[in-house]
Structures are given as C-alpha cells and as structure tokens.
C-alpha cells in the first residue's frame, strides 16, 4: 500500500500536527469509526483534512480560522481568487515592505477579510497565529518583503485547491465553544481534540485555563463516541502534570519528535507527544 501523502493546509501555525499525522491516522484506522469526524479545536485543519471522513464537523474558538475555511468551502474563495490576491498584495509588499504589512493588518483588524487573514499568516513572523486580548492580529512582520514569489504563491494556491477537493457536501465549519461540538458526538463518531497545551501554550485565541482542561476531561469521560486527544508528555525540562490523570482513565501512546522554534536549526527541540484515546489499539 502506498504511504498516505499528507495534505498540507494553506494556513500555518506553531504546533501544527503535520509530522504527527501518520501516527494519528494509524489510530484513526484502528478506531474503525463509522460516523462523523468531529474536531472541536481544528486549528489549521491538517488532521481533519487527512482523516478521510466524508461527514466532518470542524470547529474552533477562533472565528477567523472558521471564516477562512467556510469561505473556501462555499466557493467565496477559490484558488484563482487566492492567486490574484497574493500576486497583487505580494507585489505591494515587495515594493513597500513593512508599511504594506501594516496596512493589511489594520484593514484586517477592521474588516476581518479571510484573504487578509491568509496574507498575514504567511507574511507574519514564523507562521504564528496570535491575537491580542481585544481580538486584534498582533504578529510582527517576518521582514521578508519578497516572500510572495511565483513559486511560493503557486504552493499556497495548490494547498487551497487540495483542501477544497476533500471537502464534501457533508463538511461543516462552526465557531464556538468546544463543549457544544463535543456534546453533539454520537456512537460511531470519532472526535479528535488538539486543545492548547495546558502549562505550555498561552497564545490561543481566547486563552486556555485549568478549568477548560477539567471540562474537556469530563466531556471525554462521558462521550459515547470514540476519541483521540493530542497533548504533550514531556521535554528535557518538564513533564505534563495532567498526563498521569489521563493515563489513569484512557489508553496513551507516546512518540518522540522534533519541532523548530524560530526556524533555526540551533533552536531545534526534542518533545515527546502523547495521543490519548478510549478504544483498544492492538
């Protein structure tokens, strides 16, 4: 059997699960779910786009992620729109540099256009997604005014095309609290949760607290669906204080991987990730 070719989404973020998709898909296959794929913390959507479910419900507390993919799903944003937009805005960025990045940022923080969101995500520092407490985009410029070269634009356009190809008429995107999506799960569904990592990550759209973590644990204990939860186990400096709690209730699989911080090899860090699930994994 040929290995699964990973679908890379057009949006980027730190902590994206691209490298862990094969391990997650192995568990997805073992879960043998027959219903919907439900993802309350979709982020860039990389896992859901690769999961292979025709019935899919993706959600996030960040409305700009949802708005972008809803626009792709509805046809409001097409690959052609993306190409034309990035060619124009990229030329302006090359000419004006930071001044144009600031203009698009101010425009987005007023009108919240989904294509502006894509631009800022790709032109901002280190592919981060971060908002202020007032809901304004606050990632600094990546200082690469020539970012949008023809080959780079084509790559992003192809990523938009590929994610649209996997969206069937039974796909839906929604913005709101994770509790509502989790509570809608039924027997036969498979829920995938990739919440902000408690104790390690403070830049989620509207924060992530110990109380949020407790509500998530309670819902996972009660859900009639099968689920997979992505979290962190440990690195060289500390351990996840909540993993023992999950381990006492569910199955846990860990794997080592590397991630880049700032894109520099000197900042390469080792991390052990954990996948928590509630079904047998033979």
PDB file of C-alpha atoms in Angstrom:
ATOM      1  CA  UNK A   1       0.000   0.000   0.000  1.00  0.00           C
ATOM      2  CA  UNK A   2       1.320   3.431  -0.913  1.00  0.00           C
ATOM      3  CA  UNK A   3       2.025   5.741   2.042  1.00  0.00           C
ATOM      4  CA  UNK A   4      -0.549   8.448   2.672  1.00  0.00           C
ATOM      5  CA  UNK A   5       0.511  11.710   1.013  1.00  0.00           C
ATOM      6  CA  UNK A   6      -0.038  14.367   3.624  1.00  0.00           C
ATOM      7  CA  UNK A   7      -2.339  17.219   2.624  1.00  0.00           C
ATOM      8  CA  UNK A   8      -0.707  20.450   3.801  1.00  0.00           C
ATOM      9  CA  UNK A   9      -3.219  23.204   4.607  1.00  0.00           C
ATOM     10  CA  UNK A  10      -2.774  26.783   3.368  1.00  0.00           C
ATOM     11  CA  UNK A  11      -2.757  28.188   6.895  1.00  0.00           C
ATOM     12  CA  UNK A  12       0.255  27.741   9.153  1.00  0.00           C
ATOM     13  CA  UNK A  13       0.686  27.753  12.916  1.00  0.00           C
ATOM     14  CA  UNK A  14       3.185  26.792  15.533  1.00  0.00           C
ATOM     15  CA  UNK A  15       2.374  23.360  16.891  1.00  0.00           C
ATOM     16  CA  UNK A  16       0.809  22.170  13.627  1.00  0.00           C
ATOM     17  CA  UNK A  17       0.453  18.373  13.641  1.00  0.00           C
ATOM     18  CA  UNK A  18       1.799  17.675  10.133  1.00  0.00           C
ATOM     19  CA  UNK A  19       4.640  15.425  11.329  1.00  0.00           C
ATOM     20  CA  UNK A  20       2.323  13.518  13.665  1.00  0.00           C
ATOM     21  CA  UNK A  21      -0.415  12.888  11.079  1.00  0.00           C
ATOM     22  CA  UNK A  22       0.819   9.331  10.228  1.00  0.00           C
ATOM     23  CA  UNK A  23       0.711   8.297  13.907  1.00  0.00           C
ATOM     24  CA  UNK A  24      -2.715   9.866  14.362  1.00  0.00           C
ATOM     25  CA  UNK A  25      -4.059   8.219  11.203  1.00  0.00           C
ATOM     26  CA  UNK A  26      -2.858   4.844  12.453  1.00  0.00           C
ATOM     27  CA  UNK A  27      -5.113   5.264  15.477  1.00  0.00           C
ATOM     28  CA  UNK A  28      -7.930   6.598  13.286  1.00  0.00           C
ATOM     29  CA  UNK A  29      -7.835   3.354  11.294  1.00  0.00           C
ATOM     30  CA  UNK A  30      -7.844   1.232  14.432  1.00  0.00           C
ATOM     31  CA  UNK A  31     -10.815   3.132  15.823  1.00  0.00           C
ATOM     32  CA  UNK A  32     -12.969   1.858  12.925  1.00  0.00           C
ATOM     33  CA  UNK A  33     -15.399   4.754  13.306  1.00  0.00           C
ATOM     34  CA  UNK A  34     -18.427   4.728  11.002  1.00  0.00           C
ATOM     35  CA  UNK A  35     -19.935   8.147  11.707  1.00  0.00           C
ATOM     36  CA  UNK A  36     -18.657  11.691  11.623  1.00  0.00           C
ATOM     37  CA  UNK A  37     -15.235  13.192  12.199  1.00  0.00           C
ATOM     38  CA  UNK A  38     -15.686  15.882  14.882  1.00  0.00           C
ATOM     39  CA  UNK A  39     -12.830  18.275  15.648  1.00  0.00           C
ATOM     40  CA  UNK A  40     -13.525  20.988  18.247  1.00  0.00           C
ATOM     41  CA  UNK A  41     -10.013  22.538  18.037  1.00  0.00           C
ATOM     42  CA  UNK A  42      -9.349  22.415  14.312  1.00  0.00           C
ATOM     43  CA  UNK A  43      -6.531  24.977  14.132  1.00  0.00           C
ATOM     44  CA  UNK A  44      -5.075  24.783  10.628  1.00  0.00           C
ATOM     45  CA  UNK A  45      -7.203  21.678   9.967  1.00  0.00           C
ATOM     46  CA  UNK A  46      -4.286  19.458   8.971  1.00  0.00           C
ATOM     47  CA  UNK A  47      -5.538  16.339  10.778  1.00  0.00           C
ATOM     48  CA  UNK A  48      -9.144  16.616   9.616  1.00  0.00           C
ATOM     49  CA  UNK A  49      -8.111  17.196   6.006  1.00  0.00           C
ATOM     50  CA  UNK A  50      -6.139  13.957   6.113  1.00  0.00           C
ATOM     51  CA  UNK A  51      -8.561  11.837   8.156  1.00  0.00           C
ATOM     52  CA  UNK A  52     -10.599  10.673   5.154  1.00  0.00           C
ATOM     53  CA  UNK A  53     -14.118  11.171   6.574  1.00  0.00           C
ATOM     54  CA  UNK A  54     -16.888  12.327   4.260  1.00  0.00           C
ATOM     55  CA  UNK A  55     -19.022  13.560   7.184  1.00  0.00           C
ATOM     56  CA  UNK A  56     -16.944  16.118   9.030  1.00  0.00           C
ATOM     57  CA  UNK A  57     -17.679  18.808  11.614  1.00  0.00           C
ATOM     58  CA  UNK A  58     -14.773  21.156  12.259  1.00  0.00           C
ATOM     59  CA  UNK A  59     -14.855  23.921  14.830  1.00  0.00           C
ATOM     60  CA  UNK A  60     -12.673  26.382  16.664  1.00  0.00           C
ATOM     61  CA  UNK A  61     -12.997  29.260  19.082  1.00  0.00           C
ATOM     62  CA  UNK A  62     -11.011  31.389  16.616  1.00  0.00           C
ATOM     63  CA  UNK A  63     -13.640  32.705  14.168  1.00  0.00           C
ATOM     64  CA  UNK A  64     -11.038  33.725  11.578  1.00  0.00           C
ATOM     65  CA  UNK A  65      -9.920  30.140  11.007  1.00  0.00           C
ATOM     66  CA  UNK A  66     -13.534  29.099  10.605  1.00  0.00           C
ATOM     67  CA  UNK A  67     -14.326  32.046   8.331  1.00  0.00           C
ATOM     68  CA  UNK A  68     -11.411  31.235   6.018  1.00  0.00           C
ATOM     69  CA  UNK A  69     -12.324  27.577   5.531  1.00  0.00           C
ATOM     70  CA  UNK A  70     -16.046  28.333   5.330  1.00  0.00           C
ATOM     71  CA  UNK A  71     -15.229  30.749   2.511  1.00  0.00           C
ATOM     72  CA  UNK A  72     -13.213  28.060   0.728  1.00  0.00           C
ATOM     73  CA  UNK A  73     -15.996  25.518   1.252  1.00  0.00           C
ATOM     74  CA  UNK A  74     -18.681  27.854  -0.145  1.00  0.00           C
ATOM     75  CA  UNK A  75     -16.646  28.967  -3.155  1.00  0.00           C
ATOM     76  CA  UNK A  76     -16.368  32.553  -1.938  1.00  0.00           C
ATOM     77  CA  UNK A  77     -12.618  31.918  -2.035  1.00  0.00           C
ATOM     78  CA  UNK A  78     -11.276  29.887  -4.957  1.00  0.00           C
ATOM     79  CA  UNK A  79      -7.696  29.012  -5.945  1.00  0.00           C
ATOM     80  CA  UNK A  80      -7.947  31.681  -8.658  1.00  0.00           C
ATOM     81  CA  UNK A  81      -9.016  34.297  -6.098  1.00  0.00           C
ATOM     82  CA  UNK A  82      -6.058  33.342  -3.928  1.00  0.00           C
ATOM     83  CA  UNK A  83      -3.607  33.630  -6.830  1.00  0.00           C
ATOM     84  CA  UNK A  84      -4.870  37.026  -7.945  1.00  0.00           C
ATOM     85  CA  UNK A  85      -4.964  38.354  -4.387  1.00  0.00           C
ATOM     86  CA  UNK A  86      -1.462  37.151  -3.432  1.00  0.00           C
ATOM     87  CA  UNK A  87       0.047  38.355  -6.700  1.00  0.00           C
ATOM     88  CA  UNK A  88      -1.289  41.867  -6.093  1.00  0.00           C
ATOM     89  CA  UNK A  89      -0.652  42.070  -2.345  1.00  0.00           C
ATOM     90  CA  UNK A  90       2.722  40.359  -2.711  1.00  0.00           C
ATOM     91  CA  UNK A  91       3.830  42.945  -5.291  1.00  0.00           C
ATOM     92  CA  UNK A  92       2.766  45.718  -2.909  1.00  0.00           C
ATOM     93  CA  UNK A  93       4.660  44.071  -0.071  1.00  0.00           C
ATOM     94  CA  UNK A  94       7.781  43.791  -2.216  1.00  0.00           C
ATOM     95  CA  UNK A  95       7.517  47.482  -3.087  1.00  0.00           C
ATOM     96  CA  UNK A  96       6.547  48.931   0.291  1.00  0.00           C
ATOM     97  CA  UNK A  97       7.743  46.337   2.811  1.00  0.00           C
ATOM     98  CA  UNK A  98       6.544  46.715   6.392  1.00  0.00           C
ATOM     99  CA  UNK A  99       4.316  49.665   5.503  1.00  0.00           C
ATOM    100  CA  UNK A 100       2.142  47.380   3.378  1.00  0.00           C
ATOM    101  CA  UNK A 101       2.094  44.628   6.014  1.00  0.00           C
ATOM    102  CA  UNK A 102       0.861  47.233   8.489  1.00  0.00           C
ATOM    103  CA  UNK A 103      -1.799  48.425   6.026  1.00  0.00           C
ATOM    104  CA  UNK A 104      -3.161  44.884   5.563  1.00  0.00           C
ATOM    105  CA  UNK A 105      -3.015  44.273   9.315  1.00  0.00           C
ATOM    106  CA  UNK A 106      -5.027  47.429  10.015  1.00  0.00           C
ATOM    107  CA  UNK A 107      -7.502  46.515   7.271  1.00  0.00           C
ATOM    108  CA  UNK A 108      -7.925  43.017   8.690  1.00  0.00           C
ATOM    109  CA  UNK A 109      -8.373  44.309  12.236  1.00  0.00           C
ATOM    110  CA  UNK A 110     -11.259  46.412  10.903  1.00  0.00           C
ATOM    111  CA  UNK A 111     -12.986  44.177   8.355  1.00  0.00           C
ATOM    112  CA  UNK A 112     -11.545  40.678   9.128  1.00  0.00           C
ATOM    113  CA  UNK A 113     -11.357  39.583   5.491  1.00  0.00           C
ATOM    114  CA  UNK A 114     -10.393  35.903   5.088  1.00  0.00           C
ATOM    115  CA  UNK A 115      -7.846  36.608   2.335  1.00  0.00           C
ATOM    116  CA  UNK A 116      -6.199  39.242   4.509  1.00  0.00           C
ATOM    117  CA  UNK A 117      -6.018  36.608   7.236  1.00  0.00           C
ATOM    118  CA  UNK A 118      -4.198  34.278   4.849  1.00  0.00           C
ATOM    119  CA  UNK A 119      -1.797  37.056   3.841  1.00  0.00           C
ATOM    120  CA  UNK A 120      -0.962  37.985   7.426  1.00  0.00           C
ATOM    121  CA  UNK A 121      -0.488  34.352   8.363  1.00  0.00           C
ATOM    122  CA  UNK A 122       2.007  33.901   5.529  1.00  0.00           C
ATOM    123  CA  UNK A 123       3.744  37.275   5.871  1.00  0.00           C
ATOM    124  CA  UNK A 124       3.878  37.317   9.662  1.00  0.00           C
ATOM    125  CA  UNK A 125       6.742  36.129  11.837  1.00  0.00           C
ATOM    126  CA  UNK A 126       7.329  32.373  11.924  1.00  0.00           C
ATOM    127  CA  UNK A 127       3.896  31.336  10.702  1.00  0.00           C
ATOM    128  CA  UNK A 128       2.246  32.195  14.002  1.00  0.00           C
ATOM    129  CA  UNK A 129      -1.420  32.908  14.683  1.00  0.00           C
ATOM    130  CA  UNK A 130      -1.893  35.230  17.636  1.00  0.00           C
ATOM    131  CA  UNK A 131      -4.388  37.876  18.670  1.00  0.00           C
ATOM    132  CA  UNK A 132      -4.448  40.500  21.398  1.00  0.00           C
ATOM    133  CA  UNK A 133      -6.987  40.427  24.196  1.00  0.00           C
ATOM    134  CA  UNK A 134      -9.075  42.872  22.142  1.00  0.00           C
ATOM    135  CA  UNK A 135      -9.138  40.402  19.234  1.00  0.00           C
ATOM    136  CA  UNK A 136      -6.600  42.189  17.016  1.00  0.00           C
ATOM    137  CA  UNK A 137      -3.907  40.431  14.973  1.00  0.00           C
ATOM    138  CA  UNK A 138      -0.596  41.203  16.647  1.00  0.00           C
ATOM    139  CA  UNK A 139       2.088  39.086  14.965  1.00  0.00           C
ATOM    140  CA  UNK A 140       5.052  41.147  13.734  1.00  0.00           C
ATOM    141  CA  UNK A 141       6.209  41.245  10.107  1.00  0.00           C
ATOM    142  CA  UNK A 142       8.533  38.420   9.022  1.00  0.00           C
ATOM    143  CA  UNK A 143      10.877  41.027   7.423  1.00  0.00           C
ATOM    144  CA  UNK A 144      10.790  39.238   4.072  1.00  0.00           C
ATOM    145  CA  UNK A 145       9.184  41.704   1.642  1.00  0.00           C
ATOM    146  CA  UNK A 146       9.836  39.375  -1.300  1.00  0.00           C
ATOM    147  CA  UNK A 147       8.026  36.479   0.379  1.00  0.00           C
ATOM    148  CA  UNK A 148       5.399  36.056  -2.340  1.00  0.00           C
ATOM    149  CA  UNK A 149       7.484  34.833  -5.245  1.00  0.00           C
ATOM    150  CA  UNK A 150       5.623  32.997  -8.057  1.00  0.00           C
ATOM    151  CA  UNK A 151       6.597  29.531  -6.797  1.00  0.00           C
ATOM    152  CA  UNK A 152       5.510  30.379  -3.252  1.00  0.00           C
ATOM    153  CA  UNK A 153       2.165  31.700  -4.463  1.00  0.00           C
ATOM    154  CA  UNK A 154       1.615  28.556  -6.537  1.00  0.00           C
ATOM    155  CA  UNK A 155       2.314  26.404  -3.470  1.00  0.00           C
ATOM    156  CA  UNK A 156      -0.316  28.237  -1.418  1.00  0.00           C
ATOM    157  CA  UNK A 157      -2.817  28.131  -4.299  1.00  0.00           C
ATOM    158  CA  UNK A 158      -2.329  24.370  -4.643  1.00  0.00           C
ATOM    159  CA  UNK A 159      -2.840  23.930  -0.909  1.00  0.00           C
ATOM    160  CA  UNK A 160      -6.164  25.789  -1.128  1.00  0.00           C
ATOM    161  CA  UNK A 161      -7.175  23.633  -4.086  1.00  0.00           C
ATOM    162  CA  UNK A 162      -6.274  20.402  -2.297  1.00  0.00           C
ATOM    163  CA  UNK A 163      -8.197  21.140   0.907  1.00  0.00           C
ATOM    164  CA  UNK A 164     -11.224  22.160  -1.140  1.00  0.00           C
ATOM    165  CA  UNK A 165     -11.076  18.848  -3.002  1.00  0.00           C
ATOM    166  CA  UNK A 166     -11.523  16.851   0.216  1.00  0.00           C
ATOM    167  CA  UNK A 167     -14.475  18.913   1.463  1.00  0.00           C
ATOM    168  CA  UNK A 168     -17.673  17.063   0.572  1.00  0.00           C
ATOM    169  CA  UNK A 169     -21.209  18.415   0.869  1.00  0.00           C
ATOM    170  CA  UNK A 170     -21.269  16.823   4.327  1.00  0.00           C
ATOM    171  CA  UNK A 171     -18.493  19.053   5.671  1.00  0.00           C
ATOM    172  CA  UNK A 172     -19.355  21.899   8.028  1.00  0.00           C
ATOM    173  CA  UNK A 173     -17.337  24.501   9.925  1.00  0.00           C
ATOM    174  CA  UNK A 174     -18.508  26.265  13.036  1.00  0.00           C
ATOM    175  CA  UNK A 175     -17.120  28.774  15.510  1.00  0.00           C
ATOM    176  CA  UNK A 176     -17.915  28.423  19.160  1.00  0.00           C
ATOM    177  CA  UNK A 177     -17.080  26.677  22.407  1.00  0.00           C
ATOM    178  CA  UNK A 178     -15.607  23.197  22.254  1.00  0.00           C
ATOM    179  CA  UNK A 179     -18.291  21.933  24.627  1.00  0.00           C
ATOM    180  CA  UNK A 180     -21.036  22.260  22.017  1.00  0.00           C
ATOM    181  CA  UNK A 181     -19.209  20.173  19.423  1.00  0.00           C
ATOM    182  CA  UNK A 182     -18.172  17.505  21.909  1.00  0.00           C
ATOM    183  CA  UNK A 183     -21.687  17.284  23.317  1.00  0.00           C
ATOM    184  CA  UNK A 184     -23.050  16.605  19.822  1.00  0.00           C
ATOM    185  CA  UNK A 185     -20.956  13.426  19.400  1.00  0.00           C
ATOM    186  CA  UNK A 186     -22.853  10.172  18.984  1.00  0.00           C
ATOM    187  CA  UNK A 187     -21.908   6.469  18.959  1.00  0.00           C
ATOM    188  CA  UNK A 188     -19.965   5.754  15.770  1.00  0.00           C
ATOM    189  CA  UNK A 189     -18.412   9.239  15.611  1.00  0.00           C
ATOM    190  CA  UNK A 190     -14.705   9.880  16.095  1.00  0.00           C
ATOM    191  CA  UNK A 191     -13.719  13.013  17.991  1.00  0.00           C
ATOM    192  CA  UNK A 192     -10.230  14.410  17.577  1.00  0.00           C
ATOM    193  CA  UNK A 193      -9.113  17.004  20.133  1.00  0.00           C
ATOM    194  CA  UNK A 194      -5.978  19.102  19.856  1.00  0.00           C
ATOM    195  CA  UNK A 195      -6.538  21.738  22.547  1.00  0.00           C
ATOM    196  CA  UNK A 196      -3.940  24.290  23.608  1.00  0.00           C
ATOM    197  CA  UNK A 197      -1.361  22.533  25.744  1.00  0.00           C
ATOM    198  CA  UNK A 198      -2.065  23.386  29.365  1.00  0.00           C
ATOM    199  CA  UNK A 199       1.062  24.708  31.046  1.00  0.00           C
ATOM    200  CA  UNK A 200       2.925  25.306  27.784  1.00  0.00           C
ATOM    201  CA  UNK A 201       0.904  27.494  25.424  1.00  0.00           C
ATOM    202  CA  UNK A 202      -0.565  30.886  26.216  1.00  0.00           C
ATOM    203  CA  UNK A 203      -1.410  32.334  22.804  1.00  0.00           C
ATOM    204  CA  UNK A 204      -4.659  30.593  21.964  1.00  0.00           C
ATOM    205  CA  UNK A 205      -7.344  32.886  20.605  1.00  0.00           C
ATOM    206  CA  UNK A 206      -9.197  33.311  23.873  1.00  0.00           C
ATOM    207  CA  UNK A 207      -6.898  31.597  26.387  1.00  0.00           C
ATOM    208  CA  UNK A 208      -6.856  28.118  27.889  1.00  0.00           C
ATOM    209  CA  UNK A 209      -7.197  27.516  31.604  1.00  0.00           C
ATOM    210  CA  UNK A 210      -7.141  24.685  34.093  1.00  0.00           C
ATOM    211  CA  UNK A 211     -10.938  24.935  34.254  1.00  0.00           C
ATOM    212  CA  UNK A 212     -11.111  24.451  30.469  1.00  0.00           C
ATOM    213  CA  UNK A 213      -8.918  21.383  30.781  1.00  0.00           C
ATOM    214  CA  UNK A 214     -11.165  19.973  33.514  1.00  0.00           C
ATOM    215  CA  UNK A 215     -14.308  20.487  31.379  1.00  0.00           C
ATOM    216  CA  UNK A 216     -12.620  18.783  28.441  1.00  0.00           C
ATOM    217  CA  UNK A 217     -11.648  15.788  30.570  1.00  0.00           C
ATOM    218  CA  UNK A 218     -15.189  15.473  31.897  1.00  0.00           C
ATOM    219  CA  UNK A 219     -16.691  15.536  28.408  1.00  0.00           C
ATOM    220  CA  UNK A 220     -14.221  12.952  27.121  1.00  0.00           C
ATOM    221  CA  UNK A 221     -15.076  10.666  30.025  1.00  0.00           C
ATOM    222  CA  UNK A 222     -18.773  10.884  29.163  1.00  0.00           C
ATOM    223  CA  UNK A 223     -18.754  10.906  25.369  1.00  0.00           C
ATOM    224  CA  UNK A 224     -20.422   7.936  23.646  1.00  0.00           C
ATOM    225  CA  UNK A 225     -18.059   8.453  20.695  1.00  0.00           C
ATOM    226  CA  UNK A 226     -14.517   7.266  20.264  1.00  0.00           C
ATOM    227  CA  UNK A 227     -11.918   9.973  20.649  1.00  0.00           C
ATOM    228  CA  UNK A 228      -8.240  10.796  20.174  1.00  0.00           C
ATOM    229  CA  UNK A 229      -6.634  13.587  22.183  1.00  0.00           C
ATOM    230  CA  UNK A 230      -3.278  15.142  21.263  1.00  0.00           C
ATOM    231  CA  UNK A 231      -1.262  16.535  24.139  1.00  0.00           C
ATOM    232  CA  UNK A 232       2.327  16.809  25.278  1.00  0.00           C
ATOM    233  CA  UNK A 233       4.093  14.315  27.506  1.00  0.00           C
ATOM    234  CA  UNK A 234       7.452  15.881  28.364  1.00  0.00           C
ATOM    235  CA  UNK A 235      10.573  17.573  27.101  1.00  0.00           C
ATOM    236  CA  UNK A 236      14.050  17.930  28.575  1.00  0.00           C
ATOM    237  CA  UNK A 237      12.848  20.460  31.127  1.00  0.00           C
ATOM    238  CA  UNK A 238       9.448  19.412  32.426  1.00  0.00           C
ATOM    239  CA  UNK A 239       6.574  16.955  32.250  1.00  0.00           C
ATOM    240  CA  UNK A 240       2.899  17.479  31.579  1.00  0.00           C
ATOM    241  CA  UNK A 241       1.314  17.488  35.041  1.00  0.00           C
ATOM    242  CA  UNK A 242      -2.026  16.260  33.662  1.00  0.00           C
ATOM    243  CA  UNK A 243      -0.841  13.250  31.676  1.00  0.00           C
ATOM    244  CA  UNK A 244      -0.963  10.867  34.653  1.00  0.00           C
ATOM    245  CA  UNK A 245      -4.606  11.844  35.115  1.00  0.00           C
ATOM    246  CA  UNK A 246      -5.377  10.954  31.506  1.00  0.00           C
ATOM    247  CA  UNK A 247      -3.296   7.777  31.714  1.00  0.00           C
ATOM    248  CA  UNK A 248      -5.347   6.531  34.659  1.00  0.00           C
ATOM    249  CA  UNK A 249      -8.554   6.753  32.604  1.00  0.00           C
ATOM    250  CA  UNK A 250      -7.613   6.044  28.981  1.00  0.00           C
ATOM    251  CA  UNK A 251      -5.056   4.446  26.703  1.00  0.00           C
ATOM    252  CA  UNK A 252      -1.952   6.541  25.979  1.00  0.00           C
ATOM    253  CA  UNK A 253       0.608   6.261  23.195  1.00  0.00           C
ATOM    254  CA  UNK A 254       3.717   8.451  23.159  1.00  0.00           C
ATOM    255  CA  UNK A 255       6.199   9.287  20.420  1.00  0.00           C
ATOM    256  CA  UNK A 256       9.281  11.481  20.165  1.00  0.00           C
ATOM    257  CA  UNK A 257       9.572  14.155  17.519  1.00  0.00           C
ATOM    258  CA  UNK A 258      11.367  17.401  16.812  1.00  0.00           C
ATOM    259  CA  UNK A 259       9.928  20.807  16.276  1.00  0.00           C
ATOM    260  CA  UNK A 260      11.530  24.053  15.165  1.00  0.00           C
ATOM    261  CA  UNK A 261      11.347  27.204  17.205  1.00  0.00           C
ATOM    262  CA  UNK A 262      12.049  30.267  15.093  1.00  0.00           C
ATOM    263  CA  UNK A 263      13.037  28.190  12.073  1.00  0.00           C
ATOM    264  CA  UNK A 264      16.683  27.921  13.140  1.00  0.00           C
ATOM    265  CA  UNK A 265      18.416  24.584  13.437  1.00  0.00           C
ATOM    266  CA  UNK A 266      20.143  25.817  16.578  1.00  0.00           C
ATOM    267  CA  UNK A 267      16.734  26.082  18.237  1.00  0.00           C
ATOM    268  CA  UNK A 268      15.655  22.562  17.358  1.00  0.00           C
ATOM    269  CA  UNK A 269      13.992  20.971  20.365  1.00  0.00           C
ATOM    270  CA  UNK A 270      13.008  17.449  21.284  1.00  0.00           C
ATOM    271  CA  UNK A 271       9.499  16.823  22.534  1.00  0.00           C
ATOM    272  CA  UNK A 272       7.603  13.695  23.479  1.00  0.00           C
ATOM    273  CA  UNK A 273       3.982  13.885  22.405  1.00  0.00           C
ATOM    274  CA  UNK A 274       1.102  11.817  23.722  1.00  0.00           C
ATOM    275  CA  UNK A 275      -2.007  10.520  21.993  1.00  0.00           C
ATOM    276  CA  UNK A 276      -4.787   9.675  24.447  1.00  0.00           C
ATOM    277  CA  UNK A 277      -7.693   7.505  23.253  1.00  0.00           C
ATOM    278  CA  UNK A 278     -10.604   5.449  24.570  1.00  0.00           C
ATOM    279  CA  UNK A 279     -10.592   2.352  22.335  1.00  0.00           C
ATOM    280  CA  UNK A 280      -8.371  -0.736  22.064  1.00  0.00           C
ATOM    281  CA  UNK A 281      -5.217  -0.283  19.959  1.00  0.00           C
ATOM    282  CA  UNK A 282      -3.902  -3.713  19.042  1.00  0.00           C
TER     283      UNK A 282
END
